[in-house]
mmCIF file of C-alpha atoms in Angstrom:
data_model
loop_
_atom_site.group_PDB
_atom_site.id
_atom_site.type_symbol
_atom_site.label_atom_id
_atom_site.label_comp_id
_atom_site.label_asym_id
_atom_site.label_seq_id
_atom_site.Cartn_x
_atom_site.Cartn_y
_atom_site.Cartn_z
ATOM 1 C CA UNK A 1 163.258 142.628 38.450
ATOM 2 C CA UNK A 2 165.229 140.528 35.881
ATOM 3 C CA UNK A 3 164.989 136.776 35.889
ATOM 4 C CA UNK A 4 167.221 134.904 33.768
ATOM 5 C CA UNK A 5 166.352 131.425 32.469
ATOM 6 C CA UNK A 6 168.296 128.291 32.234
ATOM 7 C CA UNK A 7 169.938 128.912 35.747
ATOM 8 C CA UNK A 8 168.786 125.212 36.767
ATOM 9 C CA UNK A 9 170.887 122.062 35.884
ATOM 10 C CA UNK A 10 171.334 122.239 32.007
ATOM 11 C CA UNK A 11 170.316 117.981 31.369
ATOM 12 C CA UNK A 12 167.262 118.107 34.724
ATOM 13 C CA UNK A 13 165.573 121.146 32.589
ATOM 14 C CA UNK A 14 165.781 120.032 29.277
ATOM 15 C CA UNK A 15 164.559 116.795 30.253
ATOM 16 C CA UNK A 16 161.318 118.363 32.362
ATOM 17 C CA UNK A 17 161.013 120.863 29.450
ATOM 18 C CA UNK A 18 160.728 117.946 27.034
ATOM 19 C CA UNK A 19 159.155 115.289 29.038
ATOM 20 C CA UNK A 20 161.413 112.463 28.400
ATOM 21 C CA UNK A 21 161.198 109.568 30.361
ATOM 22 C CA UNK A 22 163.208 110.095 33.383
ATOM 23 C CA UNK A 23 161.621 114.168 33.877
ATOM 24 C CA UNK A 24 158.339 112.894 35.560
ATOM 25 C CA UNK A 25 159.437 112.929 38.634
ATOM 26 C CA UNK A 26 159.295 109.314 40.475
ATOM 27 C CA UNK A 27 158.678 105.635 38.657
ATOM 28 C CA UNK A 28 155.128 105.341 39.799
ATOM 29 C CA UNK A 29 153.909 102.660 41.997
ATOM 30 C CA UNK A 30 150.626 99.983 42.440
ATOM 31 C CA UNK A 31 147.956 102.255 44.088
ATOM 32 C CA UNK A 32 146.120 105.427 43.799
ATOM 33 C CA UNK A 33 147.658 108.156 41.813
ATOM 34 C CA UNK A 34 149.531 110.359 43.601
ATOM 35 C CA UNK A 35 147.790 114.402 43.404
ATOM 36 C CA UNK A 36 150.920 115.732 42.510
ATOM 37 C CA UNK A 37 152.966 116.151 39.129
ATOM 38 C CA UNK A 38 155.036 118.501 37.599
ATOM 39 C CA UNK A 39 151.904 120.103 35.055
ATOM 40 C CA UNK A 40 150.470 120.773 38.587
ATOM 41 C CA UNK A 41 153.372 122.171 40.010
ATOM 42 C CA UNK A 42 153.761 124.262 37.408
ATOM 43 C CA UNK A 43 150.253 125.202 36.939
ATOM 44 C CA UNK A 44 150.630 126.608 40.225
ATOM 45 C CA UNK A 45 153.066 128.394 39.462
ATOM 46 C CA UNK A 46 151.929 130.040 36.753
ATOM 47 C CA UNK A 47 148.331 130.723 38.663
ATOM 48 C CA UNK A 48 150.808 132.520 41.897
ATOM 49 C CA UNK A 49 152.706 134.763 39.062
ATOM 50 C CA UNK A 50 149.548 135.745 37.516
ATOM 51 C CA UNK A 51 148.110 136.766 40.706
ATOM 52 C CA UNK A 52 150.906 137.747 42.527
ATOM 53 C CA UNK A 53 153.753 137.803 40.602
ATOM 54 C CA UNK A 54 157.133 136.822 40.432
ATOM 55 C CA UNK A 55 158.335 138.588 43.387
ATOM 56 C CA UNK A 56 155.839 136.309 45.337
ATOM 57 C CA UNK A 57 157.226 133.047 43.401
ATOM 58 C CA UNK A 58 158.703 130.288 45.334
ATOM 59 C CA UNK A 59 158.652 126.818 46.104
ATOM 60 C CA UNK A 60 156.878 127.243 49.224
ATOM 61 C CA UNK A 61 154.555 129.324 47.807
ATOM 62 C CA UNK A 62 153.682 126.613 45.160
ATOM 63 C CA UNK A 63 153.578 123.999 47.727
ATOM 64 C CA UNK A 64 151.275 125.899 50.166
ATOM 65 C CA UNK A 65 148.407 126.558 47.971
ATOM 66 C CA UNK A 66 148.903 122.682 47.037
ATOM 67 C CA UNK A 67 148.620 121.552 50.219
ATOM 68 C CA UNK A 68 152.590 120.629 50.356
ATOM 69 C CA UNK A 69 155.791 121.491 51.559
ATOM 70 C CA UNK A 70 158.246 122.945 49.454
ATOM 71 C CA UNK A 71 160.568 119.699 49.632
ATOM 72 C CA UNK A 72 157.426 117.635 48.479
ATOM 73 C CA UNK A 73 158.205 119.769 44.990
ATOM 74 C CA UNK A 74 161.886 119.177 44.774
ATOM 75 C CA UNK A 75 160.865 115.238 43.900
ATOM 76 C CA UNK A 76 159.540 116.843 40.465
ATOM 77 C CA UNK A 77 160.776 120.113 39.837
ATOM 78 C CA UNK A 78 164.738 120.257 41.647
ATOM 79 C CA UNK A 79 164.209 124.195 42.221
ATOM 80 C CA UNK A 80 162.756 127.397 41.552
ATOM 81 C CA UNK A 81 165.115 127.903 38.222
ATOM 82 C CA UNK A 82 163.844 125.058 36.659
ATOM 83 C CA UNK A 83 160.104 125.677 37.710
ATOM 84 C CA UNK A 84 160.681 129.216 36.333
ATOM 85 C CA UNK A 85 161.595 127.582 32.795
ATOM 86 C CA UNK A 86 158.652 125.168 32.985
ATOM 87 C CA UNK A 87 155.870 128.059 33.609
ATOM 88 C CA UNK A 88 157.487 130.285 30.671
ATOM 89 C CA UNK A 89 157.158 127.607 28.223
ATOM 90 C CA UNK A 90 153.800 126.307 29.933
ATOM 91 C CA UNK A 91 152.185 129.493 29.338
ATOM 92 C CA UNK A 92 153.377 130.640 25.960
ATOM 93 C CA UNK A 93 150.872 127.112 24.965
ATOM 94 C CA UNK A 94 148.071 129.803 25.286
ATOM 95 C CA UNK A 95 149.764 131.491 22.131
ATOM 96 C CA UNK A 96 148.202 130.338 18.875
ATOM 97 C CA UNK A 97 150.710 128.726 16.638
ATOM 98 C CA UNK A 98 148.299 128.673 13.143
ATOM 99 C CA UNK A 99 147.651 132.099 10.847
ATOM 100 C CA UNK A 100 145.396 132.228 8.000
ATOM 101 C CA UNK A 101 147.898 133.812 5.104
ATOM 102 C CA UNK A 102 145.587 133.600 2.310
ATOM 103 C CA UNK A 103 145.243 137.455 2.883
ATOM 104 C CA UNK A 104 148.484 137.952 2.971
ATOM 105 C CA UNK A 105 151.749 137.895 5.595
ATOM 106 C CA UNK A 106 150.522 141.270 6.520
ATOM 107 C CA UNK A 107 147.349 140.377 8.058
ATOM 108 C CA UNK A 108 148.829 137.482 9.667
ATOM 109 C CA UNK A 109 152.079 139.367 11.027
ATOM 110 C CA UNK A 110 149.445 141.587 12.624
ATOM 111 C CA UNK A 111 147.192 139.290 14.135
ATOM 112 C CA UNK A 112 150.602 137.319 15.247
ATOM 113 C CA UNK A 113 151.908 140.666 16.946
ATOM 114 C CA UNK A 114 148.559 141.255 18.587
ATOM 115 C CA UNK A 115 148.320 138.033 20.162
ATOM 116 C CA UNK A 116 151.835 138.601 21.704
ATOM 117 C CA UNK A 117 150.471 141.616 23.002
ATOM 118 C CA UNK A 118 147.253 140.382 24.738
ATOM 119 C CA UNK A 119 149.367 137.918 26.138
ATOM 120 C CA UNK A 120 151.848 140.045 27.723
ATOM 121 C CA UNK A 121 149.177 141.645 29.700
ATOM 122 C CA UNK A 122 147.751 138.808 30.495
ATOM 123 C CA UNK A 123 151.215 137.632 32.029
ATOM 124 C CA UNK A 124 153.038 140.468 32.558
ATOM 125 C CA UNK A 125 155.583 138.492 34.416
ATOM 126 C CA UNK A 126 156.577 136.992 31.553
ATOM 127 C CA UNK A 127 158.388 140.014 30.690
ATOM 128 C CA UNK A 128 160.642 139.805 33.466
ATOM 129 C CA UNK A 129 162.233 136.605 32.456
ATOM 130 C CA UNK A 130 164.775 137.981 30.365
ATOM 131 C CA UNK A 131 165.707 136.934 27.052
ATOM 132 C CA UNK A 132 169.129 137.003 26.894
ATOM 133 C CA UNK A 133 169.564 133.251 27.437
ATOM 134 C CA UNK A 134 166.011 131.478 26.075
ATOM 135 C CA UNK A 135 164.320 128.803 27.779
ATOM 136 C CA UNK A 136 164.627 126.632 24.883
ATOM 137 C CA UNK A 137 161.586 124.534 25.186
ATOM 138 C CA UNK A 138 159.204 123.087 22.568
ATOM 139 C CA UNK A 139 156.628 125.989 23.075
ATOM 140 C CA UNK A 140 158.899 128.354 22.700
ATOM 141 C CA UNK A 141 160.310 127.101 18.916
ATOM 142 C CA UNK A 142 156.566 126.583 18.289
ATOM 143 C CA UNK A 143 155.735 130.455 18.590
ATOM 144 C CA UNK A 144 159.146 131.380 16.560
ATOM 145 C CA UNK A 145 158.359 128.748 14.042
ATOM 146 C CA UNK A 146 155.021 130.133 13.632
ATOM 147 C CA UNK A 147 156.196 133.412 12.672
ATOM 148 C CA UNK A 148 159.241 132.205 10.567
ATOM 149 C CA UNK A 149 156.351 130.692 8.745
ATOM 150 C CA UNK A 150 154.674 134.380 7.814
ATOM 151 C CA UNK A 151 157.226 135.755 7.199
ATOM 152 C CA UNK A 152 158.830 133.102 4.884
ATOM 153 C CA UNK A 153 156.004 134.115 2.720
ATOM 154 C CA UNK A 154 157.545 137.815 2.030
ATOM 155 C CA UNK A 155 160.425 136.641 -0.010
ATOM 156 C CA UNK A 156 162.453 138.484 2.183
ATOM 157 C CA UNK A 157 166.370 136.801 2.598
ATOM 158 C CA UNK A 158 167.005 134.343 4.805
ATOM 159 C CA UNK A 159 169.168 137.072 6.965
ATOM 160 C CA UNK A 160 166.708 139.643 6.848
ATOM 161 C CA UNK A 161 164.191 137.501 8.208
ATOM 162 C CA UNK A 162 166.473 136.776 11.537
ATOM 163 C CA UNK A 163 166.571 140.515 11.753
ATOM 164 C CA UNK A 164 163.259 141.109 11.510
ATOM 165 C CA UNK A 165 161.663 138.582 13.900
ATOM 166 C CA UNK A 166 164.115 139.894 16.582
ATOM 167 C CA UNK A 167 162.667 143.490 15.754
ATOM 168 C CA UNK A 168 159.091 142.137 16.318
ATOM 169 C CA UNK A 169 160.065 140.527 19.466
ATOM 170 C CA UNK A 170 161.864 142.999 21.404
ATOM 171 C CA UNK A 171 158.971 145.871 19.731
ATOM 172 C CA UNK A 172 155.952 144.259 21.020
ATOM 173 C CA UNK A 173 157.545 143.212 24.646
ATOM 174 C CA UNK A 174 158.798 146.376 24.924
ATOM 175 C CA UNK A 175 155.794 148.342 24.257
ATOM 176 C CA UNK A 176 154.099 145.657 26.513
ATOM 177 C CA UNK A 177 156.726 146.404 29.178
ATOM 178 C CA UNK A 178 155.620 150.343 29.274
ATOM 179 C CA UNK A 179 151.264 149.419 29.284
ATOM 180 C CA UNK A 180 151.998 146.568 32.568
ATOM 181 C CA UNK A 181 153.971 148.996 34.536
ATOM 182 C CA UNK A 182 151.331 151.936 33.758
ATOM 183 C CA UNK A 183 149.421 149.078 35.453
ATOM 184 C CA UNK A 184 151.211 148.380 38.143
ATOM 185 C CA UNK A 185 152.498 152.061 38.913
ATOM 186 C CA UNK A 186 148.751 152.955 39.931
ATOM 187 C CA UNK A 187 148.255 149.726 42.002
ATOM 188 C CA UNK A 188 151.212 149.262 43.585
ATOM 189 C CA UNK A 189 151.708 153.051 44.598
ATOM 190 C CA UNK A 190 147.751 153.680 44.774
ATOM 191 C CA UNK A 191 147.737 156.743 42.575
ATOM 192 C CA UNK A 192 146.341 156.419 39.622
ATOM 193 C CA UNK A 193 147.960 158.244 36.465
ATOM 194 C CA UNK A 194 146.074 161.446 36.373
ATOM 195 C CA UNK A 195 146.588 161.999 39.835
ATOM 196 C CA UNK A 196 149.965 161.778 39.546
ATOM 197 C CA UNK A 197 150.339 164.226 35.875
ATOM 198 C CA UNK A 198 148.010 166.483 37.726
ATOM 199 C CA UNK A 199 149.991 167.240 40.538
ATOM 200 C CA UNK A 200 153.558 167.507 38.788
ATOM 201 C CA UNK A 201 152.158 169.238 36.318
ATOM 202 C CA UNK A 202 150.837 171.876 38.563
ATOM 203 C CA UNK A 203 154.021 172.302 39.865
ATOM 204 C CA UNK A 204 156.216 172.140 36.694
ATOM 205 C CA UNK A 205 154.285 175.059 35.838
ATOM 206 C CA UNK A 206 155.316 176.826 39.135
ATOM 207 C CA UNK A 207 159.093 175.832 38.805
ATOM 208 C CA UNK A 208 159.692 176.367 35.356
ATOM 209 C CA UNK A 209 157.508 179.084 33.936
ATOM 210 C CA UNK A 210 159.425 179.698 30.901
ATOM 211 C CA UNK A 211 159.055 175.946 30.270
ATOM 212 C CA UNK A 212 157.572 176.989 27.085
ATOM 213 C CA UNK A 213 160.208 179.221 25.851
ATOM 214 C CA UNK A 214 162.981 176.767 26.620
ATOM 215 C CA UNK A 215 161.341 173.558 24.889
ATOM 216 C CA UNK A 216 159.457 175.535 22.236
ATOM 217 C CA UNK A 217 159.501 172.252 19.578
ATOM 218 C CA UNK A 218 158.289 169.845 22.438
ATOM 219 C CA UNK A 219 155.596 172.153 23.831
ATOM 220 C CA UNK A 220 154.061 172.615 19.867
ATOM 221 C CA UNK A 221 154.049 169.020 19.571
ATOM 222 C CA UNK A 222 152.327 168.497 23.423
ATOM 223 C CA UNK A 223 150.014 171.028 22.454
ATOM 224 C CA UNK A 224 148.653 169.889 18.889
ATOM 225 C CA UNK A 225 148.884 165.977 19.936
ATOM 226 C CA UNK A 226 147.059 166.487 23.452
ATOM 227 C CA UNK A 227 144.413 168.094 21.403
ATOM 228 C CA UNK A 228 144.389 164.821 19.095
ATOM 229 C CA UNK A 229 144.299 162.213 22.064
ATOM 230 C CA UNK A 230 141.556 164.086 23.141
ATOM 231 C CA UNK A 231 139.114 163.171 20.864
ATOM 232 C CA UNK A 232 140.394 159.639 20.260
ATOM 233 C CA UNK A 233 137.564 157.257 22.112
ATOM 234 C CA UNK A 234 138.741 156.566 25.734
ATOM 235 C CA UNK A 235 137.919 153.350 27.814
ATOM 236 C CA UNK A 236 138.636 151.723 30.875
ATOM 237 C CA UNK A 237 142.407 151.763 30.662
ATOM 238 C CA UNK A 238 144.450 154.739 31.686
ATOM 239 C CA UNK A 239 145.638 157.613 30.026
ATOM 240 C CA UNK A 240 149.376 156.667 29.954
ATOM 241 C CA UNK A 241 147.883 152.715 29.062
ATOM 242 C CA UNK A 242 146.039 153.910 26.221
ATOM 243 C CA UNK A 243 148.919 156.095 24.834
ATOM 244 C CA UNK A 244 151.470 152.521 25.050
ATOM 245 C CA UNK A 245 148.382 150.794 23.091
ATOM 246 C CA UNK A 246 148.297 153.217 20.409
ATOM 247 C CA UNK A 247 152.079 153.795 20.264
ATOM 248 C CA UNK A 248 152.160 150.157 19.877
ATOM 249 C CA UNK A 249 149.681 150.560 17.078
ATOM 250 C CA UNK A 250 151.738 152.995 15.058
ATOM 251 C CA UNK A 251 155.313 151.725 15.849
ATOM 252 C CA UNK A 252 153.708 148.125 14.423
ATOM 253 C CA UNK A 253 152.319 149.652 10.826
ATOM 254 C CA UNK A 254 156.228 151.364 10.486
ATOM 255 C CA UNK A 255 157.741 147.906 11.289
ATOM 256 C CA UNK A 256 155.672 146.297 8.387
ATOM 257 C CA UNK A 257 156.194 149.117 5.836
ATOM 258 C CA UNK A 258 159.152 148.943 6.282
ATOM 259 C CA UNK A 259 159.449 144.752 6.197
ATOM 260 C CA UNK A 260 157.480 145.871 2.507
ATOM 261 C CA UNK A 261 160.059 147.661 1.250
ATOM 262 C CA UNK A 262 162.471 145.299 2.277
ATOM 263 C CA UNK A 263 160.698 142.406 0.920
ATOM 264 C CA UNK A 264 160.069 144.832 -2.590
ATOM 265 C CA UNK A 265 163.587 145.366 -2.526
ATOM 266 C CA UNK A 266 164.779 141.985 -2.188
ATOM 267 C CA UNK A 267 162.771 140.843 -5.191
ATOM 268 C CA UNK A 268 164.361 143.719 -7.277
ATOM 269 C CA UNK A 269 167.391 142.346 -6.598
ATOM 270 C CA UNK A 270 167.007 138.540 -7.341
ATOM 271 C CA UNK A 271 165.230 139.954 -10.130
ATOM 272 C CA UNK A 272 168.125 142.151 -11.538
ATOM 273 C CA UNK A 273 170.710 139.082 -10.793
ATOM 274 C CA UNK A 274 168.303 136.848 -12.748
ATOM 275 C CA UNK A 275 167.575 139.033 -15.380
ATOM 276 C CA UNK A 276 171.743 139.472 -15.598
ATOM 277 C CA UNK A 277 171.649 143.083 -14.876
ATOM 278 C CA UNK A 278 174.640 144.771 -13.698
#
């Protein structure tokens, strides 16, 4: 499931997005405060996703664990496009914005990758809101200014930065993307992982007993790295979880080698065109 933002009326969700004067909802009036607002509604929101996610989004959803009917929302938020741009930039808030790079842009591209991570599976819906067309709110440039911060520090080119923090993006939701539907493949079908290896692999060996002869490369590597996972220390997540985590892990240290050597590289250069060298 694929949602793409910035579907709503283009001048309704910027406004709500960046709470200008007229994206409150209704000019308020002598007399108690009213129990609703849009940081409610989308609060909500956010809270039904979490639990339920987004195939169980709507605005009568919202509205019935608030107590409301649906068209009781519309006053603040005009639909469900708009309340799906609100909650994305609502809940990247949680991300922190400040790294400590007096150890370096290393450390701090790390932690700033692992937060991203943590967060994903805290919200795994979040991945489904696609980011071909960005939702453009202030939370959103906060999180990409924090890490055009970091990595401003490498002395990497302009250019090469761009490319790099789209690397980092689509990397770590991607890898997220493979640990929350490990996740969900166990609840939603209610077999867990090694159930599910166990049996197929019971009967790959039945239908293809040469399987061996025909992959030999793959089955070396299975059998030396199976070995290796082995002994790695297990916890609470599954198998197929775990192996996302640590592929994560070592797809992240390439990345930032690799942003080294670029960054090394870079200062050759400037070096060589300030030092006049053909």
């Amino acid at each position: 499931m694929v949602i793409f933002a910035g579907q709503g009326d283009a001048r309704r969700s910027m406004s709500l997005l960046w709470r200008t004067a007229a994206s409150g909802g209704p000019a308020p009036k002598p007399g108690p405060k009213p129990g609703l607002d849009v940081e409610t509604i989308v609060a909500t929101g956010i809270a039904v996703a979490d639990e339920e996610g987004m195939a169980a989004l709507s605005m009568r959803a919202v509205g019935t664990r608030l107590g409301r009917t649906a068209m009781a929302l519309y006053t603040y938020v005009p639909s469900k496009n708009e309340l799906v741009d609100l909650m994305h930039d609502r809940v990247l808030a949680e991300l922190p914005t400040q790294y400590d790079i007096s150890a370096g842009w290393r450390p701090a591209l790390t932690a700033w990758a692992d937060d991203a991570w943590a967060f994903y599976l805290d919200h795994p819906w979040v991945l489904q809101v696609s980011q071909a067309r960005p939702v453009l709110g202030p939370n959103e440039y906060a999180r990409l200014e924090s890490v055009v911060r970091i990595l401003g520090t490498t002395g990497l080119e302009p250019l090469r930065v761009r490319r790099v923090i789209s690397v980092l993006f689509q990397f770590v939701r991607g890898m997220a993307l493979v640990a929350t539907e490990h996740r969900q493949a166990a609840s939603e079908t209610g077999v867990p992982d090694e159930q599910w290896w166990a049996q197929r692999s019971a009967l790959m060996t039945e239908f293809a007993p040469d399987f061996t002869e025909r992959y030999p490369a793959l089955a070396a590597l299975e059998s030396t790295a199976s070995l290796a996972a082995m002994t790695e220390a297990g916890d609470a997540a599954s198998h197929m979880e775990r192996e996302a985590r640590e592929a994560y892990r070592v797809g992240l240290d390439l990345i930032l080698d690799g942003v080294e050597a670029a960054a090394q590289a870079d200062s050759d250069d400037t070096l060589h065109v300030s030092a006049g060298t053909p």
